[in-house]
Structures are given as C-alpha cells and as structure tokens.
Amino acid sequence: MRIWVVFGVLSLGVGFAGVAGAQTVERGSAVRSTEIPVLEARVEEQDAVLEGQIGEISAVGAELEEAQSRVGAAETRTVELGEQTQALERELDVRRETYEAARAGYEERARAAYKGSGLEGLSFLLGGVLGSSHGLGLVDPRVAEILLEGRESLEVYREAERRLQNTRRQISQKERDYEVALREERRRTEELRRRERELEAFIARISSDRARTMVRLRELRVAERARILEQRAATGVGEASRRYELRIAREEIVAEPVGPITKREYKRLYRKSARQYGFGEDWYVLAAVGQVESNHGENMGPSSAGAMGPMQFLPSTWESAGVDGNGDGVANIMDPRDAIPAAARYLRSGGAPRDWYGALFTYNHADWYVVKVLGVAEGYRRLAKDNTVGPYI
C-alpha cells in the first residue's frame, strides 16, 4: 500500500475536528479534491501499463538475444557447409582426374594384351567390359583376366565418385536449408528490433505522461494541504475555542456518558464499522485511531481544544459528522457505538482506505500524528498475523 507523505506538522490537541469545524469549502477546492483521486487512479493505471510494457520489452529483449544467437549459429554453420561443399568439389575434381588416368592406363594395358586384333574390335570389347561382363567369354582368357581386373579397379573409382556426389548433394541441400532458415531468422530479428524500438518509444511516452501527472498531483496535494490547514485555522484553538466547543456540546448535540464497554466490544465495533464503511477486514487503522485518541474509551475528554468521546470529535464537527450507530434515535458523541462508525465514515470521506495518510491527516493535521496512528495500526496487524492488508509503514 502506497503512503504519500506530503503534510506538515501540527499539534494533537486539535483532535479530529481540526478540519471538520469549517463547513464552507470554495468551489476551486472542491474541484481539486475530486481531481486528486482521478489523478491517483491515472498514476496507478500508468504504473500498471508501464509494468506490463517493461515486462514485454524484457521478454522481447530475451527473445531478440536468442534470435541473434541463432542467426550467428546459422551463419557459422552456413559458412562451414559452404567450405565443406567446396572441399568436396575439389576432391571430386581429383577423383575425376584419377579415374580418367586409370581408365587411360587400363585401355593401354588392354591394347597391349589384345595385340594382333583390330582397334575397332578392341573398342567394342572395352565398351562392353566397362558396361558389363557379357561377351568376355569370347575373349582370350589372359586378355579377359586383364579386362576384368581393370574393370573392377575402375568400378572402385566410380563408386567413390558416386558417394562423393551424393555427399555433396546432401551438404548442398543442408546449406540451402540453412540459408532459408538464416533469412527467416534475420527477418525475425529485424521484427524484434522494430518491436523493441516501438516499446521503448511507448515506455518513454507513458513515463513522460506519468511525470506530468505526478507534477499536477503534487500541486493538487499542496493545495489540498493548504486548504485543510486554512480550515483548521478557521476552527480556532485555545481557551476561546474550547469554550465554544463545550457550549455546542451542552446546547446543540448529545454528549451523554454511557456505561462501561469492554475492549472486546470496542474491537467488535471497529471491525463492524470498517466493513460498513468500505474498509473490508482492514479495521486496524480505525482501532489505532481509537487507541491514540482515547485508549479505547479510557480518556473521554474534553481535550484542551474541546474534543470529546472515544474518538475525540469536536462538538462542532459532530453536528454534521455524528452517526446514530446503535439505532437508538440519537447520535451521542460519548457513545462508542455512535462515535466509532462516525470516525469510520469521516476517514472514508478523507480518502480511506485508498489513502490512509491523507484520511488521517484530515482527522488531525499533524504528520507525527498520522505516523503514530499508522505505527499502532501496523502493530495491531502484526499481532493478528494478517498479511492480507498493509503494511502501513
């Protein structure tokens, strides 16, 4: 939970009514008050968008790194296959030269063995021998042996050449496949780079918008702080203010003592009021206000400023903020069954639970007071071992 520390320090003696005593608010102040949550929501939305975009650009960066690695590997493999193909081409050239030399020597030996016959007959016989073994039965056995040995030797050369050609074709096909994959990887890499540039530009734009929103939000918070402090001054402090508040307590509101209420009942009222006014199960701050203001009903006042009851309302504030929490027909400032839900409603109107700091500052215009309440609330939360809310500090 984010806590915005933007307010100044004033005394605790003002109690809850430091702001609420002034009921007239300028129209411009009202506009600022309504604009603050809108801008805060916008900042949260921008933060969420930035978080998503940063996550996406991180994923794109990782994918781009992998794609570049694949491109490098494909380029290396393509070069290797090209070199292998060239090496096989050179070896094939050597094989062909060797074969042609062997064939020429073979023919020379055959002519020497076939002396006495015409060359046309030898050419016919060689053509048959190099193609198949048919017809050798008509030849002199010694000549036939020479021809068969030569043919077998040439077949070895032919077979080696065929294997080399097959290997070359396979490697050439692999090289073509790698070239196709390489073009695709390069296209994918360029697409990822383009997406990365788009995300960087979008993140920069959102960050700039967020910075402007934060500037405006700070301006509004400063103005809201000034408005709250002005309302406190309008309320007045000191003995004159206390007499004024006590007169209201006597003449205009119900301020009747009630019988003792147990701490267990206080806890139940805190939890019930928290749920009733939109805090859900987050009742710890409300309970902390009760502890700091009156120690859960032990110090009912009036304070030096005239604040009264378990939640230390100023009577002038109670006139508009009082709540008939127990349904007995009256809003009694001294009754925790009325005062606790009234405090919850007032905190809600001040921004709770979205902004506990701002809400508590409207309750009492003092940073140290707000920090103290939040510290007590954090203690309650930890004692309850509740990790569903907070932390408050």
mmCIF file of C-alpha atoms in Angstrom:
data_model
loop_
_atom_site.group_PDB
_atom_site.id
_atom_site.type_symbol
_atom_site.label_atom_id
_atom_site.label_comp_id
_atom_site.label_asym_id
_atom_site.label_seq_id
_atom_site.Cartn_x
_atom_site.Cartn_y
_atom_site.Cartn_z
ATOM 1 C CA MET A 1 0.000 0.000 0.000
ATOM 2 C CA ARG A 2 1.435 3.352 -1.028
ATOM 3 C CA ILE A 3 1.555 6.110 1.653
ATOM 4 C CA TRP A 4 2.058 9.676 0.451
ATOM 5 C CA VAL A 5 3.941 11.814 2.984
ATOM 6 C CA VAL A 6 3.054 15.348 1.973
ATOM 7 C CA PHE A 7 1.671 17.138 5.024
ATOM 8 C CA GLY A 8 3.081 19.405 7.720
ATOM 9 C CA VAL A 9 3.171 19.017 11.490
ATOM 10 C CA LEU A 10 0.572 20.421 13.901
ATOM 11 C CA SER A 11 -0.433 19.564 17.474
ATOM 12 C CA LEU A 12 -2.506 16.556 18.539
ATOM 13 C CA GLY A 13 -4.648 18.718 20.800
ATOM 14 C CA VAL A 14 -6.808 19.773 17.837
ATOM 15 C CA GLY A 15 -8.137 16.229 17.660
ATOM 16 C CA PHE A 16 -10.477 15.018 14.923
ATOM 17 C CA ALA A 17 -12.186 18.323 14.260
ATOM 18 C CA GLY A 18 -9.112 20.192 13.108
ATOM 19 C CA VAL A 19 -10.592 20.330 9.622
ATOM 20 C CA ALA A 20 -14.198 19.422 10.068
ATOM 21 C CA GLY A 21 -15.069 22.554 12.027
ATOM 22 C CA ALA A 22 -15.075 24.599 8.825
ATOM 23 C CA GLN A 23 -18.079 23.640 6.722
ATOM 24 C CA THR A 24 -17.725 26.083 3.811
ATOM 25 C CA VAL A 25 -15.399 24.972 1.003
ATOM 26 C CA GLU A 26 -14.544 27.049 -2.011
ATOM 27 C CA ARG A 27 -15.600 25.642 -5.367
ATOM 28 C CA GLY A 28 -11.990 25.501 -6.582
ATOM 29 C CA SER A 29 -11.000 23.481 -3.531
ATOM 30 C CA ALA A 30 -13.802 21.029 -4.186
ATOM 31 C CA VAL A 31 -12.630 20.613 -7.750
ATOM 32 C CA ARG A 32 -9.089 19.950 -6.546
ATOM 33 C CA SER A 33 -10.333 17.401 -4.032
ATOM 34 C CA THR A 34 -12.194 15.458 -6.710
ATOM 35 C CA GLU A 35 -9.314 15.691 -9.179
ATOM 36 C CA ILE A 36 -6.779 14.163 -6.779
ATOM 37 C CA PRO A 37 -8.289 10.621 -6.744
ATOM 38 C CA VAL A 38 -8.750 10.808 -10.526
ATOM 39 C CA LEU A 39 -5.071 11.613 -10.993
ATOM 40 C CA GLU A 40 -4.039 8.996 -8.439
ATOM 41 C CA ALA A 41 -6.066 6.424 -10.347
ATOM 42 C CA ARG A 42 -4.397 7.600 -13.552
ATOM 43 C CA VAL A 43 -0.943 7.191 -11.998
ATOM 44 C CA GLU A 44 -1.848 3.667 -10.860
ATOM 45 C CA GLU A 45 -3.090 2.879 -14.355
ATOM 46 C CA GLN A 46 0.086 4.297 -15.900
ATOM 47 C CA ASP A 47 2.176 2.307 -13.441
ATOM 48 C CA ALA A 48 0.318 -0.849 -14.444
ATOM 49 C CA VAL A 49 0.798 -0.087 -18.147
ATOM 50 C CA LEU A 50 4.492 0.638 -17.597
ATOM 51 C CA GLU A 51 4.929 -2.560 -15.632
ATOM 52 C CA GLY A 52 3.289 -4.544 -18.431
ATOM 53 C CA GLN A 53 5.299 -2.827 -21.152
ATOM 54 C CA ILE A 54 8.566 -3.232 -19.249
ATOM 55 C CA GLY A 55 7.782 -6.912 -18.835
ATOM 56 C CA GLU A 56 7.056 -7.180 -22.546
ATOM 57 C CA ILE A 57 10.208 -5.360 -23.603
ATOM 58 C CA SER A 58 12.208 -7.623 -21.303
ATOM 59 C CA ALA A 59 10.660 -10.656 -22.989
ATOM 60 C CA VAL A 60 11.312 -9.159 -26.434
ATOM 61 C CA GLY A 61 14.905 -8.434 -25.436
ATOM 62 C CA ALA A 62 15.424 -12.018 -24.297
ATOM 63 C CA GLU A 63 13.837 -13.338 -27.487
ATOM 64 C CA LEU A 64 15.940 -10.960 -29.579
ATOM 65 C CA GLU A 65 19.083 -12.163 -27.852
ATOM 66 C CA GLU A 66 18.131 -15.770 -28.610
ATOM 67 C CA ALA A 67 17.299 -14.896 -32.237
ATOM 68 C CA GLN A 68 20.628 -13.135 -32.685
ATOM 69 C CA SER A 69 22.361 -16.181 -31.226
ATOM 70 C CA ARG A 70 20.514 -18.410 -33.720
ATOM 71 C CA VAL A 71 21.462 -16.065 -36.559
ATOM 72 C CA GLY A 72 25.100 -16.257 -35.534
ATOM 73 C CA ALA A 73 24.969 -20.047 -35.297
ATOM 74 C CA ALA A 74 23.205 -20.322 -38.679
ATOM 75 C CA GLU A 75 25.749 -18.001 -40.302
ATOM 76 C CA THR A 76 28.619 -20.053 -38.881
ATOM 77 C CA ARG A 77 27.007 -23.326 -39.985
ATOM 78 C CA THR A 78 26.294 -21.965 -43.469
ATOM 79 C CA VAL A 79 29.923 -20.953 -43.856
ATOM 80 C CA GLU A 80 31.056 -24.386 -42.648
ATOM 81 C CA LEU A 81 28.742 -26.166 -45.099
ATOM 82 C CA GLY A 82 29.931 -23.939 -47.926
ATOM 83 C CA GLU A 83 33.512 -24.784 -47.097
ATOM 84 C CA GLN A 84 32.649 -28.494 -46.968
ATOM 85 C CA THR A 85 30.947 -28.241 -50.370
ATOM 86 C CA GLN A 86 33.986 -26.537 -51.860
ATOM 87 C CA ALA A 87 36.259 -29.182 -50.364
ATOM 88 C CA LEU A 88 34.104 -31.940 -51.863
ATOM 89 C CA GLU A 89 34.141 -30.179 -55.242
ATOM 90 C CA ARG A 90 37.924 -30.169 -55.145
ATOM 91 C CA GLU A 91 38.013 -33.810 -54.089
ATOM 92 C CA LEU A 92 35.614 -34.737 -56.905
ATOM 93 C CA ASP A 93 37.854 -32.973 -59.405
ATOM 94 C CA VAL A 94 40.795 -35.031 -58.104
ATOM 95 C CA ARG A 95 38.690 -38.208 -58.276
ATOM 96 C CA ARG A 96 37.700 -37.495 -61.881
ATOM 97 C CA GLU A 97 41.300 -36.850 -62.876
ATOM 98 C CA THR A 98 42.388 -40.057 -61.131
ATOM 99 C CA TYR A 99 39.592 -42.001 -62.800
ATOM 100 C CA GLU A 100 40.436 -40.681 -66.247
ATOM 101 C CA ALA A 101 44.117 -41.544 -65.702
ATOM 102 C CA ALA A 102 43.196 -45.053 -64.513
ATOM 103 C CA ARG A 103 40.870 -45.522 -67.469
ATOM 104 C CA ALA A 104 43.589 -44.429 -69.906
ATOM 105 C CA GLY A 105 46.082 -46.853 -68.309
ATOM 106 C CA TYR A 106 43.513 -49.609 -68.390
ATOM 107 C CA GLU A 107 42.882 -49.104 -72.088
ATOM 108 C CA GLU A 108 46.616 -49.074 -72.734
ATOM 109 C CA ARG A 109 47.070 -52.418 -70.967
ATOM 110 C CA ALA A 110 44.101 -53.828 -72.814
ATOM 111 C CA ARG A 111 45.578 -52.862 -76.201
ATOM 112 C CA ALA A 112 48.875 -54.412 -75.267
ATOM 113 C CA ALA A 113 47.090 -57.649 -74.315
ATOM 114 C CA TYR A 114 44.931 -57.563 -77.411
ATOM 115 C CA LYS A 115 47.748 -57.161 -79.882
ATOM 116 C CA GLY A 116 47.103 -58.609 -83.254
ATOM 117 C CA SER A 117 43.399 -57.647 -83.436
ATOM 118 C CA GLY A 118 41.891 -54.581 -84.995
ATOM 119 C CA LEU A 119 41.268 -51.496 -82.896
ATOM 120 C CA GLU A 120 37.580 -51.481 -83.768
ATOM 121 C CA GLY A 121 37.187 -54.858 -82.145
ATOM 122 C CA LEU A 122 39.061 -53.635 -79.027
ATOM 123 C CA SER A 123 36.896 -50.522 -78.732
ATOM 124 C CA PHE A 124 33.773 -52.675 -78.964
ATOM 125 C CA LEU A 125 35.132 -55.044 -76.344
ATOM 126 C CA LEU A 126 36.190 -52.255 -73.979
ATOM 127 C CA GLY A 127 32.793 -50.660 -74.257
ATOM 128 C CA GLY A 128 31.214 -53.949 -73.307
ATOM 129 C CA VAL A 129 33.610 -54.575 -70.449
ATOM 130 C CA LEU A 130 33.180 -51.124 -68.992
ATOM 131 C CA GLY A 131 29.440 -51.557 -69.197
ATOM 132 C CA SER A 132 29.060 -55.226 -68.220
ATOM 133 C CA SER A 133 30.854 -58.562 -68.225
ATOM 134 C CA HIS A 134 28.838 -60.019 -71.113
ATOM 135 C CA GLY A 135 30.938 -61.077 -74.101
ATOM 136 C CA LEU A 136 34.132 -61.791 -72.195
ATOM 137 C CA GLY A 137 33.695 -65.487 -72.819
ATOM 138 C CA LEU A 138 34.660 -64.914 -76.433
ATOM 139 C CA VAL A 139 37.975 -63.339 -75.469
ATOM 140 C CA ASP A 140 41.308 -64.971 -74.798
ATOM 141 C CA PRO A 141 41.380 -65.942 -71.050
ATOM 142 C CA ARG A 142 44.534 -63.925 -70.394
ATOM 143 C CA VAL A 143 43.023 -60.868 -72.018
ATOM 144 C CA ALA A 144 39.758 -61.430 -70.188
ATOM 145 C CA GLU A 145 41.599 -61.500 -66.833
ATOM 146 C CA ILE A 146 43.288 -58.186 -67.560
ATOM 147 C CA LEU A 147 39.989 -56.672 -68.650
ATOM 148 C CA LEU A 148 38.128 -57.894 -65.527
ATOM 149 C CA GLU A 149 40.805 -56.636 -63.134
ATOM 150 C CA GLY A 150 40.793 -53.267 -64.823
ATOM 151 C CA ARG A 151 37.032 -53.052 -64.757
ATOM 152 C CA GLU A 152 36.917 -53.805 -61.008
ATOM 153 C CA SER A 153 39.537 -51.149 -60.358
ATOM 154 C CA LEU A 154 37.547 -48.595 -62.348
ATOM 155 C CA GLU A 155 34.328 -49.560 -60.519
ATOM 156 C CA VAL A 156 36.009 -48.690 -57.232
ATOM 157 C CA TYR A 157 36.777 -45.228 -58.586
ATOM 158 C CA ARG A 158 33.213 -44.871 -59.896
ATOM 159 C CA GLU A 159 31.661 -45.877 -56.591
ATOM 160 C CA ALA A 160 33.850 -43.463 -54.665
ATOM 161 C CA GLU A 161 32.844 -40.692 -57.042
ATOM 162 C CA ARG A 162 29.149 -41.532 -56.653
ATOM 163 C CA ARG A 163 29.432 -41.399 -52.864
ATOM 164 C CA LEU A 164 31.179 -38.054 -53.042
ATOM 165 C CA GLN A 165 28.494 -36.688 -55.347
ATOM 166 C CA ASN A 166 25.750 -37.888 -53.009
ATOM 167 C CA THR A 167 27.530 -36.335 -50.034
ATOM 168 C CA ARG A 168 27.964 -33.094 -51.954
ATOM 169 C CA ARG A 169 24.265 -33.030 -52.859
ATOM 170 C CA GLN A 170 23.278 -33.631 -49.231
ATOM 171 C CA ILE A 171 25.596 -30.939 -47.940
ATOM 172 C CA SER A 172 24.433 -28.524 -50.623
ATOM 173 C CA GLN A 173 20.831 -29.198 -49.625
ATOM 174 C CA LYS A 174 21.694 -28.565 -45.967
ATOM 175 C CA GLU A 175 23.415 -25.355 -46.986
ATOM 176 C CA ARG A 176 20.303 -24.221 -48.873
ATOM 177 C CA ASP A 177 18.129 -25.148 -45.884
ATOM 178 C CA TYR A 178 20.359 -23.161 -43.543
ATOM 179 C CA GLU A 179 20.256 -20.193 -45.903
ATOM 180 C CA VAL A 180 16.448 -20.289 -45.855
ATOM 181 C CA ALA A 181 16.457 -20.544 -42.042
ATOM 182 C CA LEU A 182 19.020 -17.767 -41.859
ATOM 183 C CA ARG A 183 16.840 -15.437 -43.931
ATOM 184 C CA GLU A 184 13.888 -16.237 -41.682
ATOM 185 C CA GLU A 185 15.909 -15.642 -38.500
ATOM 186 C CA ARG A 186 17.190 -12.352 -39.865
ATOM 187 C CA ARG A 187 13.642 -11.326 -40.705
ATOM 188 C CA ARG A 188 12.506 -12.326 -37.191
ATOM 189 C CA THR A 189 15.442 -10.463 -35.639
ATOM 190 C CA GLU A 190 14.582 -7.296 -37.529
ATOM 191 C CA GLU A 191 10.939 -7.643 -36.484
ATOM 192 C CA LEU A 192 12.010 -7.995 -32.844
ATOM 193 C CA ARG A 193 14.255 -4.944 -33.122
ATOM 194 C CA ARG A 194 11.357 -2.972 -34.590
ATOM 195 C CA ARG A 195 9.077 -4.126 -31.738
ATOM 196 C CA GLU A 196 11.768 -3.211 -29.208
ATOM 197 C CA ARG A 197 12.038 0.302 -30.665
ATOM 198 C CA GLU A 198 8.236 0.688 -30.534
ATOM 199 C CA LEU A 199 8.121 -0.428 -26.906
ATOM 200 C CA GLU A 200 10.960 1.904 -25.951
ATOM 201 C CA ALA A 201 9.132 4.817 -27.568
ATOM 202 C CA PHE A 202 5.849 3.852 -25.876
ATOM 203 C CA ILE A 203 7.512 3.480 -22.464
ATOM 204 C CA ALA A 204 9.174 6.862 -22.887
ATOM 205 C CA ARG A 205 5.827 8.438 -23.786
ATOM 206 C CA ILE A 206 3.980 6.842 -20.847
ATOM 207 C CA SER A 207 6.826 7.784 -18.486
ATOM 208 C CA SER A 208 6.625 11.379 -19.687
ATOM 209 C CA ASP A 209 2.839 11.414 -19.224
ATOM 210 C CA ARG A 210 3.226 9.920 -15.770
ATOM 211 C CA ALA A 211 5.810 12.557 -14.835
ATOM 212 C CA ARG A 212 3.392 15.323 -15.867
ATOM 213 C CA THR A 213 0.579 13.646 -13.933
ATOM 214 C CA MET A 214 2.768 13.434 -10.841
ATOM 215 C CA VAL A 215 3.659 17.115 -11.116
ATOM 216 C CA ARG A 216 -0.031 18.021 -11.267
ATOM 217 C CA LEU A 217 -0.811 15.622 -8.428
ATOM 218 C CA ARG A 218 1.843 17.181 -6.212
ATOM 219 C CA GLU A 219 0.457 20.631 -6.970
ATOM 220 C CA LEU A 220 -3.038 19.494 -6.014
ATOM 221 C CA ARG A 221 -1.838 17.852 -2.817
ATOM 222 C CA VAL A 222 -0.031 21.007 -1.793
ATOM 223 C CA ALA A 223 -3.199 22.991 -2.498
ATOM 224 C CA GLU A 224 -5.279 20.459 -0.557
ATOM 225 C CA ARG A 225 -2.861 20.677 2.338
ATOM 226 C CA ALA A 226 -3.198 24.449 2.359
ATOM 227 C CA ARG A 227 -6.986 24.128 2.259
ATOM 228 C CA ILE A 228 -7.012 21.761 5.224
ATOM 229 C CA LEU A 229 -4.662 23.955 7.208
ATOM 230 C CA GLU A 230 -6.826 27.006 6.478
ATOM 231 C CA GLN A 231 -9.877 25.148 7.762
ATOM 232 C CA ARG A 232 -8.037 24.330 10.953
ATOM 233 C CA ALA A 233 -7.239 27.994 11.477
ATOM 234 C CA ALA A 234 -10.892 28.846 10.947
ATOM 235 C CA THR A 235 -11.832 26.443 13.719
ATOM 236 C CA GLY A 236 -9.671 28.180 16.295
ATOM 237 C CA VAL A 237 -7.636 26.846 19.181
ATOM 238 C CA GLY A 238 -7.030 27.818 22.757
ATOM 239 C CA GLU A 239 -9.415 28.577 25.567
ATOM 240 C CA ALA A 240 -11.865 30.561 23.459
ATOM 241 C CA SER A 241 -12.200 27.675 21.051
ATOM 242 C CA ARG A 242 -12.635 25.220 23.914
ATOM 243 C CA ARG A 243 -15.443 27.306 25.452
ATOM 244 C CA TYR A 244 -17.103 27.449 22.049
ATOM 245 C CA GLU A 245 -16.949 23.688 21.631
ATOM 246 C CA LEU A 246 -18.221 22.982 25.146
ATOM 247 C CA ARG A 247 -21.152 25.311 24.575
ATOM 248 C CA ILE A 248 -22.075 23.312 21.466
ATOM 249 C CA ALA A 249 -21.733 20.111 23.474
ATOM 250 C CA ARG A 250 -24.163 21.434 26.085
ATOM 251 C CA GLU A 251 -26.700 23.043 23.797
ATOM 252 C CA GLU A 252 -26.651 21.515 20.310
ATOM 253 C CA ILE A 253 -25.533 17.873 20.380
ATOM 254 C CA VAL A 254 -25.988 14.811 22.576
ATOM 255 C CA ALA A 255 -22.972 14.316 24.834
ATOM 256 C CA GLU A 256 -24.219 11.894 27.471
ATOM 257 C CA PRO A 257 -21.955 9.459 29.360
ATOM 258 C CA VAL A 258 -22.630 5.765 28.767
ATOM 259 C CA GLY A 259 -21.955 2.701 30.825
ATOM 260 C CA PRO A 260 -18.630 0.871 30.596
ATOM 261 C CA ILE A 261 -17.947 -1.023 27.363
ATOM 262 C CA THR A 262 -15.384 -3.812 27.235
ATOM 263 C CA LYS A 263 -12.331 -3.826 24.991
ATOM 264 C CA ARG A 264 -13.824 -6.873 23.269
ATOM 265 C CA GLU A 265 -16.878 -4.785 22.369
ATOM 266 C CA TYR A 266 -14.619 -1.991 21.093
ATOM 267 C CA LYS A 267 -12.856 -4.485 18.813
ATOM 268 C CA ARG A 268 -16.194 -5.723 17.526
ATOM 269 C CA LEU A 269 -17.292 -2.130 16.793
ATOM 270 C CA TYR A 270 -14.033 -1.386 14.956
ATOM 271 C CA ARG A 271 -14.423 -4.439 12.749
ATOM 272 C CA LYS A 272 -18.102 -3.857 12.096
ATOM 273 C CA SER A 273 -17.595 -0.178 11.249
ATOM 274 C CA ALA A 274 -14.640 -0.998 8.981
ATOM 275 C CA ARG A 275 -16.792 -3.379 6.970
ATOM 276 C CA GLN A 276 -19.741 -0.979 6.968
ATOM 277 C CA TYR A 277 -17.746 1.911 5.502
ATOM 278 C CA GLY A 278 -15.783 0.060 2.861
ATOM 279 C CA PHE A 279 -12.556 -0.944 4.607
ATOM 280 C CA GLY A 280 -13.352 -4.650 4.427
ATOM 281 C CA GLU A 281 -11.345 -6.550 7.019
ATOM 282 C CA ASP A 282 -8.868 -3.659 7.291
ATOM 283 C CA TRP A 283 -10.004 -2.477 10.749
ATOM 284 C CA TYR A 284 -6.546 -1.896 12.259
ATOM 285 C CA VAL A 285 -6.216 1.811 11.389
ATOM 286 C CA LEU A 286 -9.636 2.613 12.826
ATOM 287 C CA ALA A 287 -8.689 0.776 16.022
ATOM 288 C CA ALA A 288 -5.373 2.645 16.099
ATOM 289 C CA VAL A 289 -7.242 5.982 15.985
ATOM 290 C CA GLY A 290 -9.315 4.822 18.968
ATOM 291 C CA GLN A 291 -6.191 3.844 20.860
ATOM 292 C CA VAL A 292 -4.308 7.082 20.144
ATOM 293 C CA GLU A 293 -7.302 9.360 20.801
ATOM 294 C CA SER A 294 -8.730 7.827 23.976
ATOM 295 C CA ASN A 295 -7.077 4.451 24.592
ATOM 296 C CA HIS A 296 -10.382 2.839 23.659
ATOM 297 C CA GLY A 297 -12.573 4.956 25.868
ATOM 298 C CA GLU A 298 -10.334 5.477 28.873
ATOM 299 C CA ASN A 299 -9.796 9.211 28.186
ATOM 300 C CA MET A 300 -13.108 10.659 27.021
ATOM 301 C CA GLY A 301 -12.099 14.321 27.289
ATOM 302 C CA PRO A 302 -12.842 17.078 26.787
ATOM 303 C CA SER A 303 -9.385 17.857 25.392
ATOM 304 C CA SER A 304 -7.720 21.258 25.514
ATOM 305 C CA ALA A 305 -9.499 22.048 22.232
ATOM 306 C CA GLY A 306 -12.845 20.707 23.465
ATOM 307 C CA ALA A 307 -12.753 17.340 21.651
ATOM 308 C CA MET A 308 -14.863 14.653 23.337
ATOM 309 C CA GLY A 309 -15.702 10.970 23.346
ATOM 310 C CA PRO A 310 -13.828 7.792 22.491
ATOM 311 C CA MET A 311 -12.864 9.079 19.044
ATOM 312 C CA GLN A 312 -12.282 12.720 20.214
ATOM 313 C CA PHE A 313 -14.634 14.600 17.922
ATOM 314 C CA LEU A 314 -15.011 18.341 18.259
ATOM 315 C CA PRO A 315 -18.671 19.027 19.061
ATOM 316 C CA SER A 316 -18.839 21.488 16.135
ATOM 317 C CA THR A 317 -17.748 18.682 13.854
ATOM 318 C CA TRP A 318 -20.104 16.181 15.434
ATOM 319 C CA GLU A 319 -23.045 18.352 14.389
ATOM 320 C CA SER A 320 -22.503 17.243 10.774
ATOM 321 C CA ALA A 321 -20.391 14.093 11.208
ATOM 322 C CA GLY A 322 -22.262 12.354 14.032
ATOM 323 C CA VAL A 323 -23.774 8.912 13.371
ATOM 324 C CA ASP A 324 -26.559 7.036 15.176
ATOM 325 C CA GLY A 325 -24.676 3.781 15.058
ATOM 326 C CA ASN A 326 -26.765 1.783 17.530
ATOM 327 C CA GLY A 327 -30.128 2.907 16.174
ATOM 328 C CA ASP A 328 -31.451 4.410 19.407
ATOM 329 C CA GLY A 329 -32.522 7.605 17.661
ATOM 330 C CA VAL A 330 -29.669 9.846 18.811
ATOM 331 C CA ALA A 331 -26.051 10.399 17.803
ATOM 332 C CA ASN A 332 -24.199 10.513 21.094
ATOM 333 C CA ILE A 333 -20.625 11.818 20.846
ATOM 334 C CA MET A 334 -19.727 9.923 24.022
ATOM 335 C CA ASP A 335 -21.100 6.547 22.894
ATOM 336 C CA PRO A 336 -18.545 4.347 21.065
ATOM 337 C CA ARG A 337 -21.435 2.667 19.243
ATOM 338 C CA ASP A 338 -22.044 6.043 17.560
ATOM 339 C CA ALA A 339 -18.546 7.553 17.614
ATOM 340 C CA ILE A 340 -16.667 4.628 16.036
ATOM 341 C CA PRO A 341 -18.860 4.368 12.912
ATOM 342 C CA ALA A 342 -18.762 8.197 12.694
ATOM 343 C CA ALA A 343 -14.968 8.064 12.684
ATOM 344 C CA ALA A 344 -15.019 5.359 10.003
ATOM 345 C CA ARG A 345 -17.320 7.462 7.844
ATOM 346 C CA TYR A 346 -15.143 10.530 8.285
ATOM 347 C CA LEU A 347 -11.977 8.633 7.390
ATOM 348 C CA ARG A 348 -13.740 7.256 4.330
ATOM 349 C CA SER A 349 -14.670 10.777 3.218
ATOM 350 C CA GLY A 350 -10.997 11.737 3.693
ATOM 351 C CA GLY A 351 -9.769 9.081 1.244
ATOM 352 C CA ALA A 352 -9.537 5.843 3.247
ATOM 353 C CA PRO A 353 -8.755 3.086 2.624
ATOM 354 C CA ARG A 354 -7.131 4.150 -0.669
ATOM 355 C CA ASP A 355 -5.081 6.864 1.056
ATOM 356 C CA TRP A 356 -4.770 6.251 4.783
ATOM 357 C CA TYR A 357 -2.226 9.015 5.177
ATOM 358 C CA GLY A 358 -4.441 11.686 3.650
ATOM 359 C CA ALA A 359 -7.503 10.449 5.545
ATOM 360 C CA LEU A 360 -5.700 10.528 8.886
ATOM 361 C CA PHE A 361 -4.337 13.982 8.128
ATOM 362 C CA THR A 362 -7.889 15.253 7.722
ATOM 363 C CA TYR A 363 -8.582 13.709 11.126
ATOM 364 C CA ASN A 364 -5.677 15.562 12.725
ATOM 365 C CA HIS A 365 -3.394 17.921 10.780
ATOM 366 C CA ALA A 366 -0.096 16.527 12.005
ATOM 367 C CA ASP A 367 2.400 14.311 10.264
ATOM 368 C CA TRP A 368 3.614 12.908 13.557
ATOM 369 C CA TYR A 369 0.034 12.040 14.491
ATOM 370 C CA VAL A 370 -0.516 10.220 11.211
ATOM 371 C CA VAL A 371 2.746 8.299 11.568
ATOM 372 C CA LYS A 372 1.895 7.401 15.156
ATOM 373 C CA VAL A 373 -1.546 6.052 14.212
ATOM 374 C CA LEU A 374 -0.106 4.068 11.319
ATOM 375 C CA GLY A 375 2.575 2.648 13.603
ATOM 376 C CA VAL A 376 -0.055 1.477 16.105
ATOM 377 C CA ALA A 377 -2.117 0.021 13.242
ATOM 378 C CA GLU A 378 0.936 -1.861 11.982
ATOM 379 C CA GLY A 379 1.452 -3.289 15.449
ATOM 380 C CA TYR A 380 -2.158 -4.494 15.569
ATOM 381 C CA ARG A 381 -1.802 -6.027 12.104
ATOM 382 C CA ARG A 382 1.351 -7.902 13.046
ATOM 383 C CA LEU A 383 -0.172 -9.172 16.277
ATOM 384 C CA ALA A 384 -3.061 -10.519 14.208
ATOM 385 C CA LYS A 385 -0.552 -12.008 11.695
ATOM 386 C CA ASP A 386 -2.705 -10.604 8.925
ATOM 387 C CA ASN A 387 -0.863 -10.317 5.594
ATOM 388 C CA THR A 388 -3.989 -9.513 3.578
ATOM 389 C CA VAL A 389 -3.685 -5.754 4.321
ATOM 390 C CA GLY A 390 -0.924 -3.252 4.958
ATOM 391 C CA PRO A 391 1.828 -2.826 5.779
ATOM 392 C CA TYR A 392 1.057 0.712 6.896
ATOM 393 C CA ILE A 393 4.625 1.834 7.486
#
